[in-house]
């Protein structure tokens, strides 16, 4: 079968240092109505530090599998996820995703009552002897990415005709579920959609927004109309020093489908690819329901209210392998 040509899409680029907030809001709103994807630049994280984070990420993924499996993700979704752990598009994928990852969330000590919440708790950290400085770098990046994501959320609020601090309220992003996921797509794994083989299967993200930093290897594709037959996929070019930002399903629910949470996937040609996704989601108890500015008599709420924690927990269970399937691996790794 002849493979269809995949073109590249053009995304709006929003500068967080631009004093013209009306321009930024207009660019973001147009992007959110069109594809739910846009670039963010001038975000205040230096290129030097971004390079260091990528370097530290690669050092972990270069470790032997035996070492990485000692950090296998736990029930709080903290730690290492092996190749094929995640199956994002079961209708079209033959296997799971050909990527490995590492989850880092909000650091909460085990003896803190907050650690009883599904997505709060202590992170798993590889030993300083094995990857020196890794924990310090990742903690700093998590903090910096959270700051940038909150800045973007303020522009999104204005684009939805809400006060700029709408998402800053305590019940929204006061105690957010903010998760960094380091990702490595293996070299020599060639994606072939016609055979159900993908770096990452087609999916939409679960939360409010995602900040994606990537190396210079092209692989991310988006589908602006998931209901089209056949679906039309377009590449998103990497942007050095910038973030690719996309909206998540919770924002689509909040906006009553006015803003788009778009299907995306990773299709690779055999080159290794590294990326870092930062997922911003609201507080555990936050109720996600139609915003007052997004409903009318002709456009009533399309979704019932749901708490953030309940929604996220179900989505993670739907897409990740059962941890019990790794019992033999962890036993071998600890020998």
PDB file of C-alpha atoms in Angstrom, residues 24-301:
ATOM      1  CA  UNK A  24      -1.429  37.093  22.636  1.00  0.00           C
ATOM      2  CA  UNK A  25      -5.062  36.379  23.537  1.00  0.00           C
ATOM      3  CA  UNK A  26      -6.155  36.691  19.892  1.00  0.00           C
ATOM      4  CA  UNK A  27      -3.388  34.363  18.660  1.00  0.00           C
ATOM      5  CA  UNK A  28      -4.149  31.806  21.372  1.00  0.00           C
ATOM      6  CA  UNK A  29      -7.895  31.938  20.809  1.00  0.00           C
ATOM      7  CA  UNK A  30      -7.481  31.375  17.083  1.00  0.00           C
ATOM      8  CA  UNK A  31      -5.181  28.404  17.789  1.00  0.00           C
ATOM      9  CA  UNK A  32      -7.579  26.905  20.343  1.00  0.00           C
ATOM     10  CA  UNK A  33     -10.510  27.133  17.935  1.00  0.00           C
ATOM     11  CA  UNK A  34      -8.485  25.710  15.039  1.00  0.00           C
ATOM     12  CA  UNK A  35      -6.272  22.915  16.351  1.00  0.00           C
ATOM     13  CA  UNK A  36      -5.719  23.264  20.096  1.00  0.00           C
ATOM     14  CA  UNK A  37      -1.949  23.420  19.409  1.00  0.00           C
ATOM     15  CA  UNK A  38       0.400  26.424  19.450  1.00  0.00           C
ATOM     16  CA  UNK A  39       4.008  27.384  20.209  1.00  0.00           C
ATOM     17  CA  UNK A  40       5.111  29.336  23.292  1.00  0.00           C
ATOM     18  CA  UNK A  41       8.435  31.221  23.310  1.00  0.00           C
ATOM     19  CA  UNK A  42      10.184  33.746  25.570  1.00  0.00           C
ATOM     20  CA  UNK A  43       9.097  31.728  28.586  1.00  0.00           C
ATOM     21  CA  UNK A  44      12.070  32.480  30.818  1.00  0.00           C
ATOM     22  CA  UNK A  45      13.739  29.033  30.843  1.00  0.00           C
ATOM     23  CA  UNK A  46      17.225  29.349  29.375  1.00  0.00           C
ATOM     24  CA  UNK A  47      18.366  27.199  26.464  1.00  0.00           C
ATOM     25  CA  UNK A  48      21.383  26.198  28.547  1.00  0.00           C
ATOM     26  CA  UNK A  49      19.153  24.740  31.255  1.00  0.00           C
ATOM     27  CA  UNK A  50      16.842  23.045  28.725  1.00  0.00           C
ATOM     28  CA  UNK A  51      19.905  21.364  27.212  1.00  0.00           C
ATOM     29  CA  UNK A  52      20.963  20.203  30.668  1.00  0.00           C
ATOM     30  CA  UNK A  53      17.545  18.661  31.366  1.00  0.00           C
ATOM     31  CA  UNK A  54      17.642  16.773  28.051  1.00  0.00           C
ATOM     32  CA  UNK A  55      21.173  15.591  28.827  1.00  0.00           C
ATOM     33  CA  UNK A  56      20.144  14.288  32.252  1.00  0.00           C
ATOM     34  CA  UNK A  57      17.084  12.591  30.768  1.00  0.00           C
ATOM     35  CA  UNK A  58      19.270  10.770  28.221  1.00  0.00           C
ATOM     36  CA  UNK A  59      21.648   9.652  30.994  1.00  0.00           C
ATOM     37  CA  UNK A  60      18.792   7.870  32.756  1.00  0.00           C
ATOM     38  CA  UNK A  61      17.440   6.188  29.627  1.00  0.00           C
ATOM     39  CA  UNK A  62      20.971   5.045  28.729  1.00  0.00           C
ATOM     40  CA  UNK A  63      21.104   2.959  31.929  1.00  0.00           C
ATOM     41  CA  UNK A  64      20.770  -0.847  31.692  1.00  0.00           C
ATOM     42  CA  UNK A  65      17.149  -2.048  31.813  1.00  0.00           C
ATOM     43  CA  UNK A  66      17.908  -3.803  35.122  1.00  0.00           C
ATOM     44  CA  UNK A  67      18.697  -0.426  36.729  1.00  0.00           C
ATOM     45  CA  UNK A  68      15.696   1.309  35.169  1.00  0.00           C
ATOM     46  CA  UNK A  69      13.278  -1.396  36.322  1.00  0.00           C
ATOM     47  CA  UNK A  70      14.302  -0.687  39.929  1.00  0.00           C
ATOM     48  CA  UNK A  71      12.466   2.620  39.402  1.00  0.00           C
ATOM     49  CA  UNK A  72       9.337   0.995  37.885  1.00  0.00           C
ATOM     50  CA  UNK A  73       6.313   3.261  38.230  1.00  0.00           C
ATOM     51  CA  UNK A  74       4.250   2.722  41.349  1.00  0.00           C
ATOM     52  CA  UNK A  75       0.523   3.016  42.021  1.00  0.00           C
ATOM     53  CA  UNK A  76       0.935   6.812  42.186  1.00  0.00           C
ATOM     54  CA  UNK A  77       2.335   6.832  38.648  1.00  0.00           C
ATOM     55  CA  UNK A  78       5.803   7.903  39.723  1.00  0.00           C
ATOM     56  CA  UNK A  79       8.864   6.392  38.116  1.00  0.00           C
ATOM     57  CA  UNK A  80       9.858   4.421  35.031  1.00  0.00           C
ATOM     58  CA  UNK A  81       7.517   3.146  32.314  1.00  0.00           C
ATOM     59  CA  UNK A  82       9.062   0.521  30.005  1.00  0.00           C
ATOM     60  CA  UNK A  83       8.642   0.110  26.255  1.00  0.00           C
ATOM     61  CA  UNK A  84       5.084  -1.059  25.399  1.00  0.00           C
ATOM     62  CA  UNK A  85       3.782  -0.116  28.891  1.00  0.00           C
ATOM     63  CA  UNK A  86       1.257   2.306  27.427  1.00  0.00           C
ATOM     64  CA  UNK A  87      -1.443   1.474  24.874  1.00  0.00           C
ATOM     65  CA  UNK A  88      -3.081   4.722  23.793  1.00  0.00           C
ATOM     66  CA  UNK A  89      -5.016   3.598  20.714  1.00  0.00           C
ATOM     67  CA  UNK A  90      -6.105  -0.045  21.173  1.00  0.00           C
ATOM     68  CA  UNK A  91      -8.353   0.036  18.106  1.00  0.00           C
ATOM     69  CA  UNK A  92      -5.415   0.704  15.784  1.00  0.00           C
ATOM     70  CA  UNK A  93      -2.250  -0.384  17.621  1.00  0.00           C
ATOM     71  CA  UNK A  94      -0.892  -3.925  17.360  1.00  0.00           C
ATOM     72  CA  UNK A  95       1.391  -3.407  20.383  1.00  0.00           C
ATOM     73  CA  UNK A  96       1.834  -0.686  22.983  1.00  0.00           C
ATOM     74  CA  UNK A  97       3.856   2.478  22.372  1.00  0.00           C
ATOM     75  CA  UNK A  98       7.500   2.067  21.365  1.00  0.00           C
ATOM     76  CA  UNK A  99       8.644   4.544  23.978  1.00  0.00           C
ATOM     77  CA  UNK A 100       9.922   4.488  27.538  1.00  0.00           C
ATOM     78  CA  UNK A 101       9.216   7.207  30.057  1.00  0.00           C
ATOM     79  CA  UNK A 102       9.688   8.531  33.564  1.00  0.00           C
ATOM     80  CA  UNK A 103       6.974  10.228  35.651  1.00  0.00           C
ATOM     81  CA  UNK A 104       7.819  12.988  38.160  1.00  0.00           C
ATOM     82  CA  UNK A 105       4.991  14.668  40.074  1.00  0.00           C
ATOM     83  CA  UNK A 106       4.434  17.142  42.898  1.00  0.00           C
ATOM     84  CA  UNK A 107       6.756  16.077  45.735  1.00  0.00           C
ATOM     85  CA  UNK A 108       4.721  15.249  48.867  1.00  0.00           C
ATOM     86  CA  UNK A 109       6.334  13.374  51.808  1.00  0.00           C
ATOM     87  CA  UNK A 110       4.844   9.962  52.612  1.00  0.00           C
ATOM     88  CA  UNK A 111       3.806  11.065  56.116  1.00  0.00           C
ATOM     89  CA  UNK A 112       1.919  14.128  54.816  1.00  0.00           C
ATOM     90  CA  UNK A 113      -1.898  13.650  54.808  1.00  0.00           C
ATOM     91  CA  UNK A 114      -1.877  15.009  51.222  1.00  0.00           C
ATOM     92  CA  UNK A 115       0.011  11.856  50.193  1.00  0.00           C
ATOM     93  CA  UNK A 116      -3.263   9.933  50.544  1.00  0.00           C
ATOM     94  CA  UNK A 117      -4.527  11.620  47.392  1.00  0.00           C
ATOM     95  CA  UNK A 118      -4.238   9.539  44.185  1.00  0.00           C
ATOM     96  CA  UNK A 119      -1.683  11.746  42.411  1.00  0.00           C
ATOM     97  CA  UNK A 120       0.304  13.077  45.386  1.00  0.00           C
ATOM     98  CA  UNK A 121       3.204  11.407  47.156  1.00  0.00           C
ATOM     99  CA  UNK A 122       6.988  11.118  47.119  1.00  0.00           C
ATOM    100  CA  UNK A 123       8.745  10.780  43.789  1.00  0.00           C
ATOM    101  CA  UNK A 124      11.088   7.928  42.950  1.00  0.00           C
ATOM    102  CA  UNK A 125      14.624   9.146  42.316  1.00  0.00           C
ATOM    103  CA  UNK A 126      17.553   7.206  40.857  1.00  0.00           C
ATOM    104  CA  UNK A 127      20.608   7.057  43.092  1.00  0.00           C
ATOM    105  CA  UNK A 128      23.008  10.015  43.026  1.00  0.00           C
ATOM    106  CA  UNK A 129      25.793   7.463  42.472  1.00  0.00           C
ATOM    107  CA  UNK A 130      24.225   6.384  39.180  1.00  0.00           C
ATOM    108  CA  UNK A 131      23.048   9.741  37.755  1.00  0.00           C
ATOM    109  CA  UNK A 132      24.628  12.572  39.795  1.00  0.00           C
ATOM    110  CA  UNK A 133      22.594  15.793  40.011  1.00  0.00           C
ATOM    111  CA  UNK A 134      19.559  14.222  38.301  1.00  0.00           C
ATOM    112  CA  UNK A 135      17.091  14.876  41.114  1.00  0.00           C
ATOM    113  CA  UNK A 136      18.129  18.523  41.526  1.00  0.00           C
ATOM    114  CA  UNK A 137      17.809  19.239  37.800  1.00  0.00           C
ATOM    115  CA  UNK A 138      14.396  17.567  37.474  1.00  0.00           C
ATOM    116  CA  UNK A 139      12.978  19.301  40.552  1.00  0.00           C
ATOM    117  CA  UNK A 140      14.066  22.666  39.179  1.00  0.00           C
ATOM    118  CA  UNK A 141      12.631  21.932  35.732  1.00  0.00           C
ATOM    119  CA  UNK A 142       9.313  20.822  37.252  1.00  0.00           C
ATOM    120  CA  UNK A 143       9.104  24.124  39.137  1.00  0.00           C
ATOM    121  CA  UNK A 144       9.995  26.194  36.065  1.00  0.00           C
ATOM    122  CA  UNK A 145       7.558  24.367  33.790  1.00  0.00           C
ATOM    123  CA  UNK A 146       4.753  24.847  36.327  1.00  0.00           C
ATOM    124  CA  UNK A 147       5.398  28.597  36.293  1.00  0.00           C
ATOM    125  CA  UNK A 148       5.238  28.699  32.486  1.00  0.00           C
ATOM    126  CA  UNK A 149       2.073  26.570  32.385  1.00  0.00           C
ATOM    127  CA  UNK A 150       0.322  28.904  34.839  1.00  0.00           C
ATOM    128  CA  UNK A 151       1.322  31.880  32.673  1.00  0.00           C
ATOM    129  CA  UNK A 152      -0.275  30.176  29.656  1.00  0.00           C
ATOM    130  CA  UNK A 153      -3.408  29.341  31.699  1.00  0.00           C
ATOM    131  CA  UNK A 154      -3.891  33.062  32.407  1.00  0.00           C
ATOM    132  CA  UNK A 155      -3.970  33.828  28.669  1.00  0.00           C
ATOM    133  CA  UNK A 156      -6.397  30.931  28.136  1.00  0.00           C
ATOM    134  CA  UNK A 157      -8.700  32.380  30.813  1.00  0.00           C
ATOM    135  CA  UNK A 158      -8.793  35.727  28.988  1.00  0.00           C
ATOM    136  CA  UNK A 159      -9.484  33.923  25.689  1.00  0.00           C
ATOM    137  CA  UNK A 160     -12.526  32.324  27.375  1.00  0.00           C
ATOM    138  CA  UNK A 161     -13.786  35.760  28.508  1.00  0.00           C
ATOM    139  CA  UNK A 162     -12.878  34.993  32.115  1.00  0.00           C
ATOM    140  CA  UNK A 163     -10.721  36.970  34.569  1.00  0.00           C
ATOM    141  CA  UNK A 164      -7.018  36.318  33.980  1.00  0.00           C
ATOM    142  CA  UNK A 165      -6.668  34.787  37.461  1.00  0.00           C
ATOM    143  CA  UNK A 166      -9.616  32.387  36.990  1.00  0.00           C
ATOM    144  CA  UNK A 167      -7.410  29.267  36.995  1.00  0.00           C
ATOM    145  CA  UNK A 168      -5.224  30.655  39.813  1.00  0.00           C
ATOM    146  CA  UNK A 169      -8.031  30.195  42.343  1.00  0.00           C
ATOM    147  CA  UNK A 170      -7.248  27.734  45.187  1.00  0.00           C
ATOM    148  CA  UNK A 171      -9.771  25.147  43.989  1.00  0.00           C
ATOM    149  CA  UNK A 172      -8.304  25.260  40.479  1.00  0.00           C
ATOM    150  CA  UNK A 173      -4.501  25.455  40.378  1.00  0.00           C
ATOM    151  CA  UNK A 174      -3.918  26.189  44.053  1.00  0.00           C
ATOM    152  CA  UNK A 175      -2.695  22.624  44.588  1.00  0.00           C
ATOM    153  CA  UNK A 176      -2.344  21.341  41.045  1.00  0.00           C
ATOM    154  CA  UNK A 177      -1.636  17.854  39.793  1.00  0.00           C
ATOM    155  CA  UNK A 178       1.437  18.787  37.778  1.00  0.00           C
ATOM    156  CA  UNK A 179       3.296  15.902  36.163  1.00  0.00           C
ATOM    157  CA  UNK A 180       6.539  15.882  34.212  1.00  0.00           C
ATOM    158  CA  UNK A 181       7.105  12.925  31.920  1.00  0.00           C
ATOM    159  CA  UNK A 182      10.485  12.332  30.326  1.00  0.00           C
ATOM    160  CA  UNK A 183      10.205  10.312  27.111  1.00  0.00           C
ATOM    161  CA  UNK A 184      12.582   8.338  24.912  1.00  0.00           C
ATOM    162  CA  UNK A 185      11.557   6.784  21.603  1.00  0.00           C
ATOM    163  CA  UNK A 186      13.907   3.995  20.618  1.00  0.00           C
ATOM    164  CA  UNK A 187      16.174   4.196  17.589  1.00  0.00           C
ATOM    165  CA  UNK A 188      15.628   1.584  14.869  1.00  0.00           C
ATOM    166  CA  UNK A 189      11.890   1.412  15.675  1.00  0.00           C
ATOM    167  CA  UNK A 190      10.198   2.512  12.448  1.00  0.00           C
ATOM    168  CA  UNK A 191       6.537   3.439  12.823  1.00  0.00           C
ATOM    169  CA  UNK A 192       4.085   2.119  10.261  1.00  0.00           C
ATOM    170  CA  UNK A 193       0.459   3.217  10.762  1.00  0.00           C
ATOM    171  CA  UNK A 194      -0.710   0.756   8.087  1.00  0.00           C
ATOM    172  CA  UNK A 195       0.614  -2.053  10.324  1.00  0.00           C
ATOM    173  CA  UNK A 196      -0.494  -0.545  13.641  1.00  0.00           C
ATOM    174  CA  UNK A 197       3.051   0.359  14.753  1.00  0.00           C
ATOM    175  CA  UNK A 198       3.552   3.725  16.446  1.00  0.00           C
ATOM    176  CA  UNK A 199       6.002   5.573  18.664  1.00  0.00           C
ATOM    177  CA  UNK A 200       2.864   6.742  20.481  1.00  0.00           C
ATOM    178  CA  UNK A 201      -0.660   5.836  19.441  1.00  0.00           C
ATOM    179  CA  UNK A 202      -3.303   8.433  18.648  1.00  0.00           C
ATOM    180  CA  UNK A 203      -4.710  10.079  21.772  1.00  0.00           C
ATOM    181  CA  UNK A 204      -5.763  13.343  23.326  1.00  0.00           C
ATOM    182  CA  UNK A 205      -4.259  14.526  26.609  1.00  0.00           C
ATOM    183  CA  UNK A 206      -6.283  14.284  29.785  1.00  0.00           C
ATOM    184  CA  UNK A 207      -5.856  17.529  31.662  1.00  0.00           C
ATOM    185  CA  UNK A 208      -5.838  21.301  31.263  1.00  0.00           C
ATOM    186  CA  UNK A 209      -2.752  21.919  29.082  1.00  0.00           C
ATOM    187  CA  UNK A 210       0.473  20.158  28.103  1.00  0.00           C
ATOM    188  CA  UNK A 211       3.852  21.807  27.528  1.00  0.00           C
ATOM    189  CA  UNK A 212       6.035  19.714  25.221  1.00  0.00           C
ATOM    190  CA  UNK A 213       9.755  20.277  24.762  1.00  0.00           C
ATOM    191  CA  UNK A 214      11.381  18.116  22.086  1.00  0.00           C
ATOM    192  CA  UNK A 215      14.748  17.532  20.485  1.00  0.00           C
ATOM    193  CA  UNK A 216      15.069  18.278  16.758  1.00  0.00           C
ATOM    194  CA  UNK A 217      13.697  14.918  15.552  1.00  0.00           C
ATOM    195  CA  UNK A 218      10.362  15.280  13.770  1.00  0.00           C
ATOM    196  CA  UNK A 219       7.695  12.789  14.852  1.00  0.00           C
ATOM    197  CA  UNK A 220       4.657  14.511  16.391  1.00  0.00           C
ATOM    198  CA  UNK A 221       1.543  14.483  14.205  1.00  0.00           C
ATOM    199  CA  UNK A 222      -1.880  16.042  14.831  1.00  0.00           C
ATOM    200  CA  UNK A 223      -5.330  15.339  13.388  1.00  0.00           C
ATOM    201  CA  UNK A 224      -7.515  18.447  13.517  1.00  0.00           C
ATOM    202  CA  UNK A 225     -10.731  16.556  12.719  1.00  0.00           C
ATOM    203  CA  UNK A 226     -10.923  13.185  14.445  1.00  0.00           C
ATOM    204  CA  UNK A 227     -14.232  12.394  12.727  1.00  0.00           C
ATOM    205  CA  UNK A 228     -12.928  12.850   9.187  1.00  0.00           C
ATOM    206  CA  UNK A 229     -12.802   9.734   6.979  1.00  0.00           C
ATOM    207  CA  UNK A 230     -10.010   9.190   6.258  1.00  0.00           C
ATOM    208  CA  UNK A 231      -8.303  11.115   9.032  1.00  0.00           C
ATOM    209  CA  UNK A 232      -5.802  13.734   7.862  1.00  0.00           C
ATOM    210  CA  UNK A 233      -2.565  13.862   9.856  1.00  0.00           C
ATOM    211  CA  UNK A 234      -0.022  16.706   9.809  1.00  0.00           C
ATOM    212  CA  UNK A 235       3.468  16.955  11.303  1.00  0.00           C
ATOM    213  CA  UNK A 236       4.271  19.564  13.961  1.00  0.00           C
ATOM    214  CA  UNK A 237       7.814  20.852  13.539  1.00  0.00           C
ATOM    215  CA  UNK A 238      10.031  21.040  16.648  1.00  0.00           C
ATOM    216  CA  UNK A 239      10.879  24.580  17.791  1.00  0.00           C
ATOM    217  CA  UNK A 240      14.247  24.922  19.508  1.00  0.00           C
ATOM    218  CA  UNK A 241      13.916  26.883  22.740  1.00  0.00           C
ATOM    219  CA  UNK A 242      10.123  26.896  22.562  1.00  0.00           C
ATOM    220  CA  UNK A 243       7.301  24.718  23.839  1.00  0.00           C
ATOM    221  CA  UNK A 244       4.649  23.015  21.756  1.00  0.00           C
ATOM    222  CA  UNK A 245       1.498  23.556  23.826  1.00  0.00           C
ATOM    223  CA  UNK A 246      -1.754  21.664  23.445  1.00  0.00           C
ATOM    224  CA  UNK A 247      -5.074  21.703  25.226  1.00  0.00           C
ATOM    225  CA  UNK A 248      -6.322  18.683  27.184  1.00  0.00           C
ATOM    226  CA  UNK A 249      -9.710  17.013  27.495  1.00  0.00           C
ATOM    227  CA  UNK A 250     -10.567  18.806  30.738  1.00  0.00           C
ATOM    228  CA  UNK A 251     -10.292  22.176  29.022  1.00  0.00           C
ATOM    229  CA  UNK A 252     -12.468  20.875  26.198  1.00  0.00           C
ATOM    230  CA  UNK A 253     -15.069  19.874  28.831  1.00  0.00           C
ATOM    231  CA  UNK A 254     -14.749  23.205  30.636  1.00  0.00           C
ATOM    232  CA  UNK A 255     -15.195  25.113  27.364  1.00  0.00           C
ATOM    233  CA  UNK A 256     -18.092  22.906  26.211  1.00  0.00           C
ATOM    234  CA  UNK A 257     -16.086  21.863  23.121  1.00  0.00           C
ATOM    235  CA  UNK A 258     -15.509  25.475  22.015  1.00  0.00           C
ATOM    236  CA  UNK A 259     -11.784  24.902  22.525  1.00  0.00           C
ATOM    237  CA  UNK A 260     -10.266  21.768  21.022  1.00  0.00           C
ATOM    238  CA  UNK A 261      -8.429  18.856  22.588  1.00  0.00           C
ATOM    239  CA  UNK A 262      -6.870  17.413  19.476  1.00  0.00           C
ATOM    240  CA  UNK A 263      -5.809  13.872  18.595  1.00  0.00           C
ATOM    241  CA  UNK A 264      -2.047  13.498  18.254  1.00  0.00           C
ATOM    242  CA  UNK A 265       0.434  10.656  17.832  1.00  0.00           C
ATOM    243  CA  UNK A 266       4.144  10.043  17.285  1.00  0.00           C
ATOM    244  CA  UNK A 267       5.305   8.457  14.021  1.00  0.00           C
ATOM    245  CA  UNK A 268       9.039   7.883  13.661  1.00  0.00           C
ATOM    246  CA  UNK A 269      11.437   6.873  10.883  1.00  0.00           C
ATOM    247  CA  UNK A 270      13.991   4.993  12.966  1.00  0.00           C
ATOM    248  CA  UNK A 271      15.790   7.875  14.669  1.00  0.00           C
ATOM    249  CA  UNK A 272      15.910   8.049  18.473  1.00  0.00           C
ATOM    250  CA  UNK A 273      13.753  10.890  19.826  1.00  0.00           C
ATOM    251  CA  UNK A 274      13.705  12.557  23.239  1.00  0.00           C
ATOM    252  CA  UNK A 275      10.956  14.788  24.561  1.00  0.00           C
ATOM    253  CA  UNK A 276       9.609  16.126  27.860  1.00  0.00           C
ATOM    254  CA  UNK A 277       5.880  16.548  28.429  1.00  0.00           C
ATOM    255  CA  UNK A 278       4.608  18.625  31.343  1.00  0.00           C
ATOM    256  CA  UNK A 279       0.947  18.008  32.119  1.00  0.00           C
ATOM    257  CA  UNK A 280      -0.909  20.676  34.095  1.00  0.00           C
ATOM    258  CA  UNK A 281      -4.079  19.500  35.764  1.00  0.00           C
ATOM    259  CA  UNK A 282      -6.147  21.175  38.506  1.00  0.00           C
ATOM    260  CA  UNK A 283      -6.430  20.220  42.156  1.00  0.00           C
ATOM    261  CA  UNK A 284      -7.757  16.747  43.037  1.00  0.00           C
ATOM    262  CA  UNK A 285     -11.138  18.030  44.286  1.00  0.00           C
ATOM    263  CA  UNK A 286     -11.648  20.508  41.452  1.00  0.00           C
ATOM    264  CA  UNK A 287     -15.003  20.009  39.735  1.00  0.00           C
ATOM    265  CA  UNK A 288     -14.684  20.215  35.972  1.00  0.00           C
ATOM    266  CA  UNK A 289     -17.965  21.535  34.591  1.00  0.00           C
ATOM    267  CA  UNK A 290     -19.113  23.816  31.809  1.00  0.00           C
ATOM    268  CA  UNK A 291     -17.919  27.398  32.256  1.00  0.00           C
ATOM    269  CA  UNK A 292     -20.607  30.087  32.411  1.00  0.00           C
ATOM    270  CA  UNK A 293     -19.091  31.870  29.390  1.00  0.00           C
ATOM    271  CA  UNK A 294     -19.312  28.688  27.295  1.00  0.00           C
ATOM    272  CA  UNK A 295     -22.990  27.769  27.561  1.00  0.00           C
ATOM    273  CA  UNK A 296     -26.222  29.172  26.184  1.00  0.00           C
ATOM    274  CA  UNK A 297     -29.744  28.050  25.343  1.00  0.00           C
ATOM    275  CA  UNK A 298     -28.526  26.880  21.960  1.00  0.00           C
ATOM    276  CA  UNK A 299     -25.330  25.336  23.422  1.00  0.00           C
ATOM    277  CA  UNK A 300     -26.208  23.671  26.762  1.00  0.00           C
ATOM    278  CA  UNK A 301     -23.526  21.753  28.732  1.00  0.00           C
TER     279      UNK A 301
END
